[in-house]
Coordinates of C-alpha atoms (C1' of nucleotides) in Angstrom, one line a residue:
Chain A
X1 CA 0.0 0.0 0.0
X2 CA 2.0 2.8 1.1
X3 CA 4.6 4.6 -0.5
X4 CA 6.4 7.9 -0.1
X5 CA 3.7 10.2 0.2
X6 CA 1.0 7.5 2.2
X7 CA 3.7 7.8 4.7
X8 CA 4.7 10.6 4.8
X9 CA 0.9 11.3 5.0
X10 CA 1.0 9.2 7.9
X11 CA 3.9 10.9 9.7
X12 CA 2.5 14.4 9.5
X13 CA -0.7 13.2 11.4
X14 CA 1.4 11.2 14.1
X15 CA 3.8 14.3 14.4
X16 CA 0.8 16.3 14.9
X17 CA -0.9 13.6 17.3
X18 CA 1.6 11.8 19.8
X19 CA 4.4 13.8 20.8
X20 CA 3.9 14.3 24.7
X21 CA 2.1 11.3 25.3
X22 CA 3.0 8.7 27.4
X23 CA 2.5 5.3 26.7
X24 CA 1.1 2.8 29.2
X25 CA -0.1 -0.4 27.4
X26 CA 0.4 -2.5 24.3
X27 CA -1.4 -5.0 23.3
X28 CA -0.5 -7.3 19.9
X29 CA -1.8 -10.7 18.3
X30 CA 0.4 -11.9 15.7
X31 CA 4.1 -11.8 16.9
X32 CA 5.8 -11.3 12.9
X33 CA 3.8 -7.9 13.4
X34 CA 5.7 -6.7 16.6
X35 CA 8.7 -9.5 17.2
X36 CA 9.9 -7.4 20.8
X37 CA 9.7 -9.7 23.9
X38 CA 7.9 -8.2 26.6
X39 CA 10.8 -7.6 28.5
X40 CA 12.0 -4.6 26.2
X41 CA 8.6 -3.1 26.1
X42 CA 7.7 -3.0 29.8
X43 CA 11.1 -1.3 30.0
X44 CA 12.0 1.0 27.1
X45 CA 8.3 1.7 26.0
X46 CA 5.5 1.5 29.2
X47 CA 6.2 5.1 30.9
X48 CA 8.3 6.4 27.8
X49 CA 7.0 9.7 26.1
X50 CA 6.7 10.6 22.3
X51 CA 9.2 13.3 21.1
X52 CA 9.6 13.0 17.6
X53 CA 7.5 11.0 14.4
X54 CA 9.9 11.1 11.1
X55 CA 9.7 9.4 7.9
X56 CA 13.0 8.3 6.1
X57 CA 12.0 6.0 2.7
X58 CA 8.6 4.6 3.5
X59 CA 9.4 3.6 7.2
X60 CA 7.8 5.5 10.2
X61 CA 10.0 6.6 13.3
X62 CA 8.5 7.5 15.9
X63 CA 11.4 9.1 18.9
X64 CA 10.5 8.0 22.4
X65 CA 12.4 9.3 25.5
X66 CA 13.5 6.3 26.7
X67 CA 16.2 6.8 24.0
X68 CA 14.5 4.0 21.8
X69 CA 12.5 4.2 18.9
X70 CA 9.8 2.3 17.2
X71 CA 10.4 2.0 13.6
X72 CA 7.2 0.7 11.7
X73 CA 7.0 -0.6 7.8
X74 CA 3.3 -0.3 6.3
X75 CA 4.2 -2.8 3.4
X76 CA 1.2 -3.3 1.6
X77 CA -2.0 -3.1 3.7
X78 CA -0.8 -1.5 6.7
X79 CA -2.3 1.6 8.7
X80 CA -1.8 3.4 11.6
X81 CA -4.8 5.2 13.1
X82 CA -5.1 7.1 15.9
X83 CA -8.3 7.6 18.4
X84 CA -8.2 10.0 20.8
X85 CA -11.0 13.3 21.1
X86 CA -10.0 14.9 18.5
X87 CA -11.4 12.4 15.9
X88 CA -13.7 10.2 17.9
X89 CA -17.0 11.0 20.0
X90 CA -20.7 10.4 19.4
X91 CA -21.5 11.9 16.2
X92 CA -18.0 12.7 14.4
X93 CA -18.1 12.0 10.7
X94 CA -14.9 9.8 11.8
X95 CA -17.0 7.3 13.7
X96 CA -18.1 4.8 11.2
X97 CA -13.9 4.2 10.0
X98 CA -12.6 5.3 13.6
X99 CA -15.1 4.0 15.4
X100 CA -14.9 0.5 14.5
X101 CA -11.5 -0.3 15.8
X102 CA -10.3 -2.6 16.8
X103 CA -11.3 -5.0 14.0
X104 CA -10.2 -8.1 12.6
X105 CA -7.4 -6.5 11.1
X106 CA -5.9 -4.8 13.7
X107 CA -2.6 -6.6 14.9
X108 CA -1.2 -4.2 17.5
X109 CA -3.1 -1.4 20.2
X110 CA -0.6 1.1 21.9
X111 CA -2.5 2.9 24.5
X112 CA -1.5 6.2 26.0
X113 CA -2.2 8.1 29.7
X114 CA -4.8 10.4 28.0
X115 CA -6.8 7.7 27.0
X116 CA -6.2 7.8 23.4
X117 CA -5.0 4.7 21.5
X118 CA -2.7 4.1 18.3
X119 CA -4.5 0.6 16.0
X120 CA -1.5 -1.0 13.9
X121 CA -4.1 -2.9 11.2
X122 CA -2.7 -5.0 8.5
X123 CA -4.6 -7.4 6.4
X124 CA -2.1 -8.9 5.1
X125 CA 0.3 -8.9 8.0
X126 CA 3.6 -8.2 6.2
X127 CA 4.2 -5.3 7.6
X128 CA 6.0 -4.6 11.1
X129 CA 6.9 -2.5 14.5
X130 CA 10.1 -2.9 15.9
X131 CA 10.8 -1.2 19.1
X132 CA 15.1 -0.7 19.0
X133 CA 17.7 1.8 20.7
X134 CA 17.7 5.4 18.7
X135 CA 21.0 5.2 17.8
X136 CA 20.6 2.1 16.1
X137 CA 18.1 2.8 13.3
X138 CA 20.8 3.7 11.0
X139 CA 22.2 0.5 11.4
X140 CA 19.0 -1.6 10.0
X141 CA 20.0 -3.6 7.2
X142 CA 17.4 -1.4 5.4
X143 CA 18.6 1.8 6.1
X144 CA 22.4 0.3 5.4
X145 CA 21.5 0.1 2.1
X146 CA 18.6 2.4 1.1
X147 CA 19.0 5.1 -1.4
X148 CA 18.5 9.0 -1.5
X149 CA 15.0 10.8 -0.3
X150 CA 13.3 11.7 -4.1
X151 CA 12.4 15.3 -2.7
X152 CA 15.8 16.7 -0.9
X153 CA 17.1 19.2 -2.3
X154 CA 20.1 18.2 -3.1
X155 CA 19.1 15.4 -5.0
X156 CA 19.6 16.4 -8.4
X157 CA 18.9 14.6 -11.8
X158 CA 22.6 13.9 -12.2
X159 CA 22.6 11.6 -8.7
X160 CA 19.6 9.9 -10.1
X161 CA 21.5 9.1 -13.4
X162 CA 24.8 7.8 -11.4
X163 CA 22.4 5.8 -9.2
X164 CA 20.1 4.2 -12.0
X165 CA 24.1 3.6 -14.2
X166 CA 24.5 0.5 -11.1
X167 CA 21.4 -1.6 -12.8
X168 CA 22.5 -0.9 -16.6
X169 CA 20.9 -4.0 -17.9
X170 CA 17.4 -4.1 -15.8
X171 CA 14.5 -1.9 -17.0
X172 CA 13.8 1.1 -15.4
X173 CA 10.8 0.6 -13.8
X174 CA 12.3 -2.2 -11.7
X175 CA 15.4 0.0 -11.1
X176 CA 13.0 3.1 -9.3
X177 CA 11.1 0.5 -7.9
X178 CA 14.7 -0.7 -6.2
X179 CA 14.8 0.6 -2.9
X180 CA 18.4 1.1 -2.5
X181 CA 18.7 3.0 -6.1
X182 CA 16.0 5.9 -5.1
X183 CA 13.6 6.1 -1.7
X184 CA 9.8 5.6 -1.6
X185 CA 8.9 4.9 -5.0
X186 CA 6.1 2.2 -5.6
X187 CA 4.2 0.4 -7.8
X188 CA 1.6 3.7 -8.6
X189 CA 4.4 6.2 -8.8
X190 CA 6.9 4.5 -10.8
X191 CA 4.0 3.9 -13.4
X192 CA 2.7 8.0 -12.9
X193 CA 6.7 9.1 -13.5
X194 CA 7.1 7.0 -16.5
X195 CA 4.4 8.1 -18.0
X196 CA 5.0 12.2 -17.2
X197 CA 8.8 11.4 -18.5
X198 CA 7.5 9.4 -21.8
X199 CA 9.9 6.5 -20.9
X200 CA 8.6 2.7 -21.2
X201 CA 8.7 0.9 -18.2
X202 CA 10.9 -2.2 -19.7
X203 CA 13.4 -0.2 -21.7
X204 CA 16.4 -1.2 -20.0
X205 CA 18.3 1.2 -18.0
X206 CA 21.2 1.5 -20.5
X207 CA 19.0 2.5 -23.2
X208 CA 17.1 6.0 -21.3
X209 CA 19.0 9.0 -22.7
X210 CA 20.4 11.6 -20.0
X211 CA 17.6 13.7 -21.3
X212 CA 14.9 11.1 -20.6
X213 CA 16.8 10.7 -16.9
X214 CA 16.4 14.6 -16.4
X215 CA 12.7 14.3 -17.4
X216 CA 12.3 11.3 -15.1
X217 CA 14.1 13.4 -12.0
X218 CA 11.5 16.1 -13.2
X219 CA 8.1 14.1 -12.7
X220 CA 9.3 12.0 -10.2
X221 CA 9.0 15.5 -7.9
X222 CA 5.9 16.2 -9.8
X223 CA 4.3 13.2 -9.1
X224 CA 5.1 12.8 -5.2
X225 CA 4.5 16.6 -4.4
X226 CA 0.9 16.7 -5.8
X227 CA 0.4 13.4 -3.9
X228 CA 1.8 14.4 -0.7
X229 CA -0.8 17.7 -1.4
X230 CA -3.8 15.1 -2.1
X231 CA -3.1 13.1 1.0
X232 CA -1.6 10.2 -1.0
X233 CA -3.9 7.3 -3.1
X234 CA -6.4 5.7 -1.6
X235 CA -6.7 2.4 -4.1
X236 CA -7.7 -0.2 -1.6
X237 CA -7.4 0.4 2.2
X238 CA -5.1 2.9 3.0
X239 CA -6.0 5.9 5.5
X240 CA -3.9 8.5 7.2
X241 CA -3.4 8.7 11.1
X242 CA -6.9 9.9 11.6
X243 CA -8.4 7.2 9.3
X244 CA -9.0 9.8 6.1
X245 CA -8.9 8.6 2.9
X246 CA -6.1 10.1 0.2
X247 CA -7.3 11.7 -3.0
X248 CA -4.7 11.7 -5.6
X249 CA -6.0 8.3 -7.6
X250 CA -8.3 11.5 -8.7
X251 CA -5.2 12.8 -10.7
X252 CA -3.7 9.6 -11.7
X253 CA -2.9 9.5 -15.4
X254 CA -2.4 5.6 -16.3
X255 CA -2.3 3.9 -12.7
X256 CA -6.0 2.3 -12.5
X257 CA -7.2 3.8 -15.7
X258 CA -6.9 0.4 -18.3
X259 CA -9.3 1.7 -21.1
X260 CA -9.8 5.1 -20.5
X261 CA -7.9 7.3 -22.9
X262 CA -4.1 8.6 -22.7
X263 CA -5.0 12.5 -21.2
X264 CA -2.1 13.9 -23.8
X265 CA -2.7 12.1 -26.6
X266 CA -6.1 10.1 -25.9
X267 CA -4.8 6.5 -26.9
X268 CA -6.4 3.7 -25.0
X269 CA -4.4 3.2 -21.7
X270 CA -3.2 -0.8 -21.4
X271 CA -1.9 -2.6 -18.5
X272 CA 1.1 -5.1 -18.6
X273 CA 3.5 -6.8 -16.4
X274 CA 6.8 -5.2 -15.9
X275 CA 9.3 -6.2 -13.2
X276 CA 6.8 -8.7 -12.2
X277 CA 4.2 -6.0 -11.0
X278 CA 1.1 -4.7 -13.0
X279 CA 1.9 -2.0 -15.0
X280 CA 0.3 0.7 -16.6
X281 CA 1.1 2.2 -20.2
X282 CA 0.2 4.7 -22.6
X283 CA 1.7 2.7 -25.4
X284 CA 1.8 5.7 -27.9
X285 CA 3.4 8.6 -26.0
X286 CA 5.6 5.1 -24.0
X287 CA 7.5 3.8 -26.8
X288 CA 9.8 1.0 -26.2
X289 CA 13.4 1.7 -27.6
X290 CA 16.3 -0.5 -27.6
Chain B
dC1 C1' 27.8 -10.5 -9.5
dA2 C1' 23.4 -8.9 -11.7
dC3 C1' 19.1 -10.0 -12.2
dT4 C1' 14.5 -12.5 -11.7
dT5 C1' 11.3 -15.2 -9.3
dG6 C1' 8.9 -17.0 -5.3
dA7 C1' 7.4 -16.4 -0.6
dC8 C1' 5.3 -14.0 3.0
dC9 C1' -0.5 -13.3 4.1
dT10 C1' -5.5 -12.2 3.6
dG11 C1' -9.2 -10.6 0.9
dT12 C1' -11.6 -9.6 -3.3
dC13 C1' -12.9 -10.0 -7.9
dC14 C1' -13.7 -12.5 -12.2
dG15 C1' -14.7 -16.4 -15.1
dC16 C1' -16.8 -20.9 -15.3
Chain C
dT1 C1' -24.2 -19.4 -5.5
dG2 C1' -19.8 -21.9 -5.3
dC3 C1' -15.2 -22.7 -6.5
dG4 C1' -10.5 -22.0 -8.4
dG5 C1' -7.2 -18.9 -9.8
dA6 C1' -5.3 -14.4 -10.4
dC7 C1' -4.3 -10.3 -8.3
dA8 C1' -3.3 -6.4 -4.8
dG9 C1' 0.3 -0.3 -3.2
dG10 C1' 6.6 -4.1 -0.6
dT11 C1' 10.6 -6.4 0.4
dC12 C1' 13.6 -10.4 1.1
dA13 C1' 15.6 -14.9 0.3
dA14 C1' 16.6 -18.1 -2.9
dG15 C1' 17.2 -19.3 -7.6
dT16 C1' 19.4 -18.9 -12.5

DNA sequence: CACTTGACCTGTCCGC
DNA sequence: TGCGGACAGGTCAAGT
């Protein structure tokens, strides 16, 4: 489900929501979702406040004073919603989403001193919370190894280019797609930027011009920003922190739209399989060159 | 080593 | 309506 902009989504609600609070409970059903013994969160979590929610890729931090953190991957059909007064009481248009937790879904309950409580739902359970010391975060094998944020400013088209020249002979939507190349692209955002830059999503990596690269760079920041703006996509099941769905599937060009027509060049829109993920092309202005 | 394919899970949708 | 199979926004491990 989420990617760049879901979570970052995500984090601005949390950073808005929990810093202060204090935990006091936790309460989990499936042990893949949160592997920490009890030991560690009876000491580093129960009693510890929020002071910081981040995002870096498309994991969640969230700072606790204890001096640990809980770092949280959404993979597909995770969600993080909070309940406190702010979005829940009788009669708040919330109610019928908020209202309903915990459901058959939810995995994990933190609950706070103020009453409020944090639902970790995943229906398909790949996603997880680890609770680990601050200072170790950087050393994750994931953040080891995981490339550039997409919207710093000092990530220019020229990085991208000597990032995407490691995977010469894969195409390129499975190089954006790769993690460690660029941050926080997904399945919908690779297929938006492709189609914004006019680039086929199988033309291998060798064969994109510098020019097409520098177009790429280009709607890549297009693409995120007006999502991050819209509150991310809602295709499925994904809410933000206060159980809102996103908007920008409103904007989409190709992801989701199979038959509808091209909206530069009205060609039917097809969907394929690239990189072993559905993909969605126009397959006039997306020309495949070798 | 570079690259691709399955596995991890549950739920939904589509064709027979 | 029921049933089987394909598919779903991510990432690893294992395979070629």
């Amino acid at each position: 489900m989420p990617e760049l902009p879901e979570v970052e989504t995500v984090k601005n609600g949390l950073a808005r929501l929990l810093p202060g609070l204090v935990f006091t409970s936790i309460d989990y059903d499936w042990p893949k979702s949160f592997p920490n013994a009890a030991s560690d969160v009876e000491a580093f979590l129960v009693g510890a406040s929020v002071v910081e929610v981040k995002r870096r890729a498309k994991v969640l931090l969230i700072e606790l004073s204890s001096k640990y953190s809980l770092v949280i991957h959404l993979k597909m059909t995770g969600q993080l919603v909070y309940r406190g007064e702010q979005n829940f009481g009788a009669g708040h248009p919330n109610d019928s989403l908020v209202g309903k937790l915990p459901d058959k879904s939810t995995r994990t309950i933190f609950e706070f001193t103020n009453g409020a409580k944090l639902f970790f739902n995943d229906q398909r359970k790949f996603g997880w919370i680890k609770l680990i010391p601050t200072a170790e975060v950087p050393n994750i094998d994931f953040f080891k190894k995981v490339g550039p944020e997409p919207l710093a400013a000092d990530f220019t088209w020229q990085d991208l280019q000597g990032r995407l020249a490691r995977r010469p002979n894969t195409s390129i939507k499975a190089a954006i797609l790769d993690q460690s190349v660029i941050a926080g692209i997904g399945n919908i955002y690779a297929d938006e930027s492709l189609w914004a830059a006019k680039i086929h999503p199988a033309t291998l990596v060798k064969n994109v011009s510098a020019s097409k690269i520098k177009a790429l760079h280009l709607a890549i920041h297009e693409v995120l920003e007006l999502s991050i703006a819209s509150g991310g996509s809602t295709d499925r099941n994904y809410v933000d922190a206060e159980g809102n769905k996103g908007s920008y599937l409103k904007f989409a060009k190709v992801f989701r739209r199979v038959g509808l027509p091209c909206p530069r060049c009205g060609t039917t829109i097809i969907k394929t399989k690239v990189a072993g993920r559905g993909t969605h092309i126009c397959p006039k202005c997306q020309r495949l060159t070798k």
